[in-house]
Short mmCIF file of C-alpha atoms and ligand atoms in Angstrom, two decimals:
data_model
loop_
_atom_site.label_atom_id
_atom_site.label_comp_id
_atom_site.label_asym_id
_atom_site.label_seq_id
_atom_site.Cartn_x
_atom_site.Cartn_y
_atom_site.Cartn_z
CA MET A 1 18.78 -24.24 -1.44
CA ILE A 2 21.36 -25.58 1.00
CA VAL A 3 20.94 -29.06 2.46
CA VAL A 4 22.97 -29.98 5.54
CA THR A 5 23.17 -33.64 6.47
CA THR A 6 23.20 -35.13 9.97
CA PRO A 7 26.55 -36.33 11.40
CA HIS A 8 25.30 -39.91 11.01
CA ALA A 9 24.17 -39.67 7.38
CA THR A 10 25.63 -42.52 5.38
CA GLU A 11 27.14 -42.22 1.90
CA HIS A 12 24.03 -44.04 0.70
CA ASP A 13 21.78 -41.35 2.28
CA ILE A 14 23.83 -38.57 0.72
CA GLU A 15 23.70 -40.14 -2.71
CA ALA A 16 19.94 -40.59 -2.39
CA ILE A 17 19.54 -36.90 -1.47
CA ILE A 18 21.65 -35.86 -4.46
CA LYS A 19 19.69 -38.15 -6.76
CA PHE A 20 16.40 -36.72 -5.52
CA LEU A 21 17.55 -33.14 -6.10
CA THR A 22 19.02 -33.92 -9.52
CA GLU A 23 15.77 -35.57 -10.60
CA HIS A 24 13.96 -32.37 -9.64
CA GLY A 25 16.21 -30.32 -11.90
CA PHE A 26 18.77 -28.88 -9.49
CA ASP A 27 22.51 -28.60 -10.17
CA ILE A 28 24.48 -29.96 -7.25
CA HIS A 29 27.54 -28.67 -5.42
CA ARG A 30 28.69 -31.02 -2.71
CA SER A 31 31.14 -30.18 0.02
CA THR A 32 32.10 -32.86 2.51
CA GLY A 33 33.07 -31.76 6.01
CA VAL A 34 34.18 -33.69 9.07
CA GLN A 35 30.75 -33.71 10.74
CA HIS A 36 28.34 -32.71 7.98
CA THR A 37 28.03 -32.77 4.24
CA VAL A 38 26.66 -29.60 2.72
CA ILE A 39 24.78 -29.92 -0.57
CA GLY A 40 24.10 -26.78 -2.56
CA ALA A 41 21.10 -27.26 -4.87
CA ILE A 42 21.20 -24.57 -7.55
CA GLY A 43 18.30 -23.67 -9.82
CA VAL A 44 14.85 -22.13 -9.76
CA GLN A 45 12.05 -24.68 -9.42
CA PRO A 46 8.91 -22.71 -8.47
CA ASP A 47 6.78 -25.77 -7.75
CA PHE A 48 9.39 -27.51 -5.64
CA ASP A 49 8.45 -28.00 -1.99
CA HIS A 50 11.64 -27.99 0.10
CA ARG A 51 9.88 -29.87 2.90
CA GLN A 52 10.17 -32.96 0.72
CA VAL A 53 13.93 -32.80 1.22
CA GLU A 54 13.55 -32.40 4.98
CA LEU A 55 11.84 -35.80 5.02
CA LEU A 56 14.74 -37.65 3.42
CA PRO A 57 16.93 -39.87 5.65
CA GLY A 58 20.13 -38.14 6.72
CA VAL A 59 18.89 -34.56 6.29
CA ALA A 60 19.47 -32.23 9.26
CA GLU A 61 18.47 -28.89 7.77
CA VAL A 62 17.25 -27.32 4.56
CA VAL A 63 17.78 -23.60 4.02
CA ARG A 64 16.14 -21.79 1.13
CA ILE A 65 18.48 -19.09 -0.11
CA SER A 66 16.75 -17.37 -3.00
CA ASP A 67 13.56 -15.35 -2.68
CA PRO A 68 10.46 -16.93 -4.23
CA TYR A 69 9.42 -13.51 -5.54
CA LYS A 70 11.38 -12.26 -8.53
CA LEU A 71 9.85 -9.10 -10.00
CA ALA A 72 9.31 -7.64 -6.53
CA SER A 73 12.84 -8.32 -5.36
CA ARG A 74 15.60 -5.75 -5.03
CA ALA A 75 17.80 -8.09 -7.07
CA PHE A 76 15.47 -7.66 -10.06
CA ARG A 77 15.73 -3.89 -9.91
CA GLU A 78 18.57 -2.40 -7.93
CA GLU A 79 17.23 1.16 -7.91
CA GLY A 80 13.86 1.80 -6.24
CA THR A 81 10.67 2.00 -8.26
CA VAL A 82 9.31 5.52 -8.63
CA ILE A 83 5.57 5.93 -9.21
CA PRO A 84 4.27 9.27 -10.53
CA ILE A 85 0.99 10.33 -8.91
CA GLY A 86 -0.26 13.68 -10.14
CA SER A 87 2.32 16.26 -9.17
CA VAL A 88 4.28 13.97 -6.85
CA GLU A 89 6.38 10.85 -7.19
CA VAL A 90 6.23 8.01 -4.72
CA GLY A 91 9.57 6.33 -4.12
CA ARG A 92 11.93 9.28 -4.33
CA ASP A 93 13.34 11.20 -1.37
CA PRO A 94 10.25 13.31 -0.66
CA VAL A 95 7.86 11.52 1.69
CA VAL A 96 4.31 11.52 0.31
CA VAL A 97 1.44 12.22 2.71
CA MET A 98 -2.00 10.76 2.03
CA ALA A 99 -4.74 11.91 4.38
CA GLY A 100 -8.50 12.00 4.67
CA PRO A 101 -11.42 10.26 6.33
CA CYS A 102 -11.82 6.54 6.71
CA SER A 103 -15.05 6.74 4.68
CA VAL A 104 -16.47 9.33 2.35
CA GLU A 105 -19.70 10.24 4.15
CA SER A 106 -21.09 13.24 2.27
CA GLU A 107 -20.11 15.87 -0.26
CA GLU A 108 -19.72 18.45 2.48
CA GLN A 109 -17.65 16.17 4.72
CA ILE A 110 -15.08 15.30 2.08
CA HIS A 111 -14.75 18.94 0.97
CA ILE A 112 -14.14 20.18 4.52
CA ILE A 113 -11.52 17.49 5.14
CA ALA A 114 -9.84 17.86 1.74
CA LYS A 115 -9.41 21.58 2.38
CA ARG A 116 -7.86 21.00 5.81
CA VAL A 117 -5.45 18.24 4.80
CA LYS A 118 -4.33 20.17 1.73
CA ALA A 119 -3.69 23.29 3.84
CA ALA A 120 -1.58 21.18 6.20
CA GLY A 121 0.53 19.84 3.31
CA ALA A 122 -0.98 16.51 2.22
CA THR A 123 -0.79 15.73 -1.50
CA VAL A 124 -3.14 12.73 -1.76
CA LEU A 125 -6.72 12.53 -0.45
CA ARG A 126 -7.74 9.22 1.05
CA GLY A 127 -11.28 8.03 1.69
CA GLY A 128 -13.28 4.86 1.21
CA ALA A 129 -16.36 4.68 -0.98
CA PHE A 130 -16.44 0.88 -0.79
CA LYS A 131 -15.76 -0.19 2.78
CA PRO A 132 -14.67 -3.67 3.89
CA ARG A 133 -16.50 -3.72 7.24
CA THR A 134 -16.34 -6.56 9.72
CA SER A 135 -20.12 -6.39 10.11
CA PRO A 136 -22.39 -6.56 7.06
CA TYR A 137 -24.77 -4.25 8.95
CA ALA A 138 -22.16 -1.48 9.40
CA PHE A 139 -21.89 1.45 6.96
CA GLN A 140 -20.65 0.01 3.68
CA GLY A 141 -19.72 3.27 1.94
CA LEU A 142 -21.48 5.53 -0.55
CA GLY A 143 -20.27 3.63 -3.62
CA GLU A 144 -20.00 5.55 -6.89
CA GLU A 145 -21.62 8.63 -5.42
CA GLY A 146 -18.81 8.70 -2.83
CA LEU A 147 -16.25 8.45 -5.63
CA THR A 148 -17.72 11.49 -7.39
CA PHE A 149 -17.71 13.53 -4.17
CA MET A 150 -14.12 12.54 -3.54
CA ARG A 151 -12.89 13.34 -7.04
CA GLN A 152 -14.56 16.74 -6.96
CA ALA A 153 -13.13 17.56 -3.54
CA ALA A 154 -9.65 16.44 -4.59
CA ASP A 155 -9.78 18.45 -7.82
CA ALA A 156 -11.08 21.51 -6.00
CA HIS A 157 -8.07 21.42 -3.67
CA GLY A 158 -5.36 20.14 -5.99
CA LEU A 159 -5.05 16.69 -4.45
CA ALA A 160 -4.65 13.23 -5.97
CA VAL A 161 -7.06 10.46 -4.90
CA ILE A 162 -6.51 7.05 -3.32
CA THR A 163 -9.50 4.84 -2.62
CA GLU A 164 -10.17 1.17 -2.06
CA VAL A 165 -11.37 -1.21 -4.74
CA MET A 166 -12.86 -4.35 -3.23
CA ASP A 167 -13.41 -6.66 -6.16
CA ARG A 168 -12.87 -7.03 -9.87
CA SER A 169 -16.30 -5.69 -10.79
CA GLN A 170 -15.30 -2.30 -9.32
CA ILE A 171 -11.92 -1.88 -11.03
CA ASP A 172 -13.11 0.03 -14.11
CA MET A 173 -15.30 2.33 -12.08
CA VAL A 174 -12.70 3.10 -9.40
CA GLU A 175 -10.07 3.73 -12.09
CA ARG A 176 -12.24 6.49 -13.53
CA TYR A 177 -12.17 8.43 -10.27
CA SER A 178 -8.98 7.48 -8.48
CA ASP A 179 -5.26 8.00 -9.07
CA ILE A 180 -4.26 5.01 -6.91
CA LEU A 181 -6.21 1.78 -6.39
CA GLN A 182 -6.03 0.68 -2.77
CA VAL A 183 -6.18 -3.04 -2.05
CA GLY A 184 -7.31 -3.61 1.52
CA ALA A 185 -5.66 -5.87 4.04
CA ARG A 186 -8.51 -8.38 3.78
CA ASN A 187 -7.95 -8.77 0.05
CA MET A 188 -4.19 -9.19 0.09
CA GLN A 189 -4.45 -12.88 -0.71
CA ASN A 190 -7.33 -12.68 -3.18
CA TYR A 191 -5.14 -13.93 -5.99
CA THR A 192 -7.64 -13.80 -8.84
CA PHE A 193 -8.35 -10.17 -7.93
CA LEU A 194 -4.61 -9.41 -7.77
CA ARG A 195 -4.21 -10.86 -11.26
CA ASP A 196 -6.97 -8.54 -12.51
CA LEU A 197 -5.15 -5.60 -10.93
CA GLY A 198 -2.10 -6.64 -12.93
CA LYS A 199 -4.06 -5.47 -15.99
CA ALA A 200 -5.22 -2.19 -14.42
CA SER A 201 -3.90 1.08 -15.78
CA LYS A 202 -3.61 2.84 -12.43
CA PRO A 203 -0.98 2.29 -9.70
CA VAL A 204 -1.93 -0.07 -6.89
CA MET A 205 -1.24 0.28 -3.17
CA LEU A 206 -1.25 -3.20 -1.66
CA LYS A 207 -1.92 -3.28 2.06
CA ARG A 208 -0.35 -5.99 4.17
CA GLY A 209 -2.78 -8.73 5.22
CA LEU A 210 -3.77 -8.92 8.87
CA SER A 211 -1.62 -11.97 9.48
CA ALA A 212 0.59 -11.98 6.41
CA THR A 213 4.31 -12.51 6.58
CA ILE A 214 6.50 -10.14 4.60
CA GLU A 215 7.23 -12.91 2.13
CA GLU A 216 3.52 -13.59 1.57
CA TRP A 217 2.96 -9.87 1.09
CA LEU A 218 5.72 -9.63 -1.51
CA MET A 219 4.36 -12.73 -3.25
CA SER A 220 1.01 -10.95 -3.51
CA ALA A 221 2.74 -7.94 -5.05
CA GLU A 222 4.34 -10.40 -7.46
CA TYR A 223 0.86 -11.38 -8.72
CA ILE A 224 0.16 -7.76 -9.72
CA LEU A 225 3.64 -7.18 -11.17
CA SER A 226 3.57 -10.40 -13.17
CA GLY A 227 0.26 -9.31 -14.69
CA GLY A 228 2.07 -6.32 -16.21
CA ASN A 229 1.28 -3.52 -13.76
CA HIS A 230 4.67 -2.33 -12.50
CA ASN A 231 3.33 0.54 -10.43
CA VAL A 232 2.85 -1.20 -7.13
CA MET A 233 3.47 0.29 -3.70
CA LEU A 234 3.14 -1.57 -0.43
CA CYS A 235 1.44 -0.40 2.76
CA GLU A 236 2.27 -1.56 6.27
CA ARG A 237 -0.95 -1.18 8.29
CA GLY A 238 -0.28 -3.28 11.36
CA ILE A 239 -0.63 -7.00 11.91
CA ARG A 240 -2.49 -9.24 14.34
CA THR A 241 -0.39 -10.30 17.29
CA PHE A 242 -1.07 -11.55 20.81
CA GLU A 243 -1.13 -7.93 22.09
CA PRO A 244 -4.71 -6.74 22.65
CA SER A 245 -3.91 -3.18 23.87
CA THR A 246 -3.68 -1.75 20.37
CA ARG A 247 -5.97 -2.48 17.44
CA ASN A 248 -3.05 -3.99 15.51
CA THR A 249 0.68 -4.17 16.05
CA MET A 250 2.36 -1.65 13.76
CA ASP A 251 5.33 -3.52 12.34
CA ILE A 252 7.80 -0.67 11.96
CA GLY A 253 10.58 -3.19 11.39
CA ALA A 254 8.85 -4.26 8.19
CA ILE A 255 9.70 -0.89 6.64
CA PRO A 256 13.51 -1.18 6.47
CA LEU A 257 13.16 -4.90 5.85
CA VAL A 258 10.95 -4.45 2.80
CA LYS A 259 13.20 -1.65 1.54
CA LYS A 260 16.11 -4.05 1.59
CA ARG A 261 14.29 -6.95 -0.03
CA SER A 262 12.21 -5.07 -2.57
CA HIS A 263 12.46 -2.08 -4.89
CA LEU A 264 8.77 -1.22 -4.35
CA PRO A 265 7.94 1.96 -2.41
CA ILE A 266 6.48 1.44 1.04
CA ILE A 267 3.80 3.53 2.70
CA ALA A 268 2.92 3.32 6.40
CA ASP A 269 -0.61 3.59 7.78
CA PRO A 270 -0.27 4.40 11.48
CA SER A 271 -4.04 4.95 11.86
CA HIS A 272 -4.98 1.32 11.27
CA GLY A 273 -1.60 0.25 12.62
CA ILE A 274 -2.29 1.48 16.15
CA GLY A 275 -6.03 2.19 16.09
CA LEU A 276 -6.21 5.02 18.64
CA ARG A 277 -5.92 8.69 17.82
CA ASP A 278 -3.57 9.64 20.65
CA LYS A 279 -0.88 7.27 19.39
CA VAL A 280 -1.06 7.98 15.68
CA ILE A 281 1.40 10.89 15.69
CA PRO A 282 4.24 8.99 17.40
CA MET A 283 3.71 6.05 15.04
CA ALA A 284 3.78 8.35 12.01
CA ARG A 285 7.04 9.84 13.28
CA ALA A 286 8.48 6.37 13.77
CA ALA A 287 7.42 5.26 10.29
CA VAL A 288 9.12 8.21 8.64
CA ALA A 289 12.22 7.68 10.77
CA ALA A 290 12.26 4.03 9.68
CA GLY A 291 12.33 5.02 6.02
CA ALA A 292 8.73 4.95 4.80
CA ASP A 293 8.25 6.57 1.38
CA GLY A 294 4.88 7.86 2.47
CA ILE A 295 2.31 7.84 5.22
CA MET A 296 -1.44 7.43 5.05
CA VAL A 297 -3.39 8.99 7.90
CA GLU A 298 -7.09 9.13 8.76
CA VAL A 299 -8.30 12.67 9.46
CA HIS A 300 -11.87 13.79 10.24
CA HIS A 301 -13.25 17.22 11.14
CA ASP A 302 -15.81 15.60 13.46
CA PRO A 303 -14.42 12.20 14.39
CA ASP A 304 -16.88 11.68 17.24
CA HIS A 305 -19.61 11.41 14.61
CA ALA A 306 -17.60 9.61 11.92
CA LYS A 307 -19.36 6.66 10.28
CA SER A 308 -16.19 4.54 10.64
CA ASP A 309 -12.90 4.62 12.53
CA GLY A 310 -13.57 7.88 14.36
CA ALA A 311 -11.45 6.74 17.31
CA GLN A 312 -8.33 6.53 15.19
CA SER A 313 -9.01 9.64 13.09
CA LEU A 314 -7.03 12.78 13.88
CA PHE A 315 -8.66 16.16 14.28
CA PRO A 316 -7.37 18.52 11.57
CA ASP A 317 -5.25 20.46 14.05
CA GLN A 318 -3.64 17.23 15.23
CA PHE A 319 -2.88 16.45 11.61
CA GLU A 320 -1.18 19.84 11.32
CA GLN A 321 0.93 18.92 14.34
CA LEU A 322 1.77 15.56 12.72
CA MET A 323 2.91 17.35 9.56
CA ARG A 324 5.16 19.70 11.53
CA GLU A 325 6.73 16.81 13.38
CA VAL A 326 7.25 14.40 10.47
CA LYS A 327 8.83 17.26 8.52
CA ILE A 328 11.54 17.51 11.18
CA ILE A 329 12.07 13.75 11.14
CA ALA A 330 12.22 13.62 7.33
CA GLU A 331 14.82 16.40 7.25
CA ALA A 332 16.85 14.68 9.96
CA ILE A 333 17.28 11.68 7.67
CA GLY A 334 17.98 13.69 4.53
CA ARG A 335 14.46 13.63 3.12
CA ARG A 336 11.61 16.08 3.05
CA ILE A 337 7.82 16.03 2.83
CA ALA A 338 6.57 16.01 -0.77
C1 PEP B 1 -8.68 1.58 4.86
O1 PEP B 1 -7.55 2.07 4.75
O2 PEP B 1 -9.70 2.19 4.58
C2 PEP B 1 -8.83 0.18 5.31
C3 PEP B 1 -10.01 -0.42 5.30
O3 PEP B 1 -7.68 -0.38 5.75
P1 PEP B 1 -7.25 -1.92 5.92
O4 PEP B 1 -7.56 -2.61 4.63
O5 PEP B 1 -5.79 -1.78 6.19
O6 PEP B 1 -8.00 -2.46 7.09
MN1 MN B 2 -10.40 3.07 8.42
#
């Protein structure tokens, strides 16, 4: 942490600031300038609240310089984390494509969609069996039956499975059917749940919370990592902003930013990120161009009758177009589609 004093700070103020920091366990480096004194406070004090320093007389500015997350940071692990999922690896050059319906609706539905997304080149089948719906009266998912349909469809077509787990009571069950445990945006700050996922044996994809900063998101990943599960990937799925024209605001900038700050792979979900089918393909292209390690896309063979998120689900032929286009983008930046 760097503390800059005001031009009018007295020697007494400066000594009081140094005393305060020393008492809280920091090593001090002082450099006295003409206008300001700069105090470097060195050390890791996780419970220290830097706002306390801002309140001291003579303090102009406090700048935190080290990241509060450790295990998730690029400094902890210079090379990127690689997560094996079935026949693919997330986090290497090939861009992994996860596709499927928002919800698993029936055995037939998931088989039809699995066949189409596999034919187009996807390697992971997505689909929710436990759905976090805004309304408690909306379709909540088929539960374990949906998981069995999904596993069978994925196995029949040589796909891996990603599906959402909504609370700790579902972890064991979802692990039996799924290759990746998806944590939904609404659960990103459910810290007791994240701790439980730290003990899970399957990789976790942690979606960004609706109004979470990148730092909060990485701190949530830290909960899972610190529990002992090192196979964590992140998923940018759009955030709430003042713009009402799209369902969410897809934060493409988060992709290169996270890649710089963290070694964890990052997946982009343009379907929830933009919320309308006609804009999903350009957002998928942008995500790959920005360096996403994978994309997750909602696809439905009959989106007009989908039980959830039909408006943002691509028709299978649109998904084929998406695959053709992201392939070109991936190759243009020295990658390929897994
Ligand atoms: C989903 O991917 O099925 C989902 C519910 O997404 P989110 O948690 O990002 O809203
Ligand atoms: Mn959805």
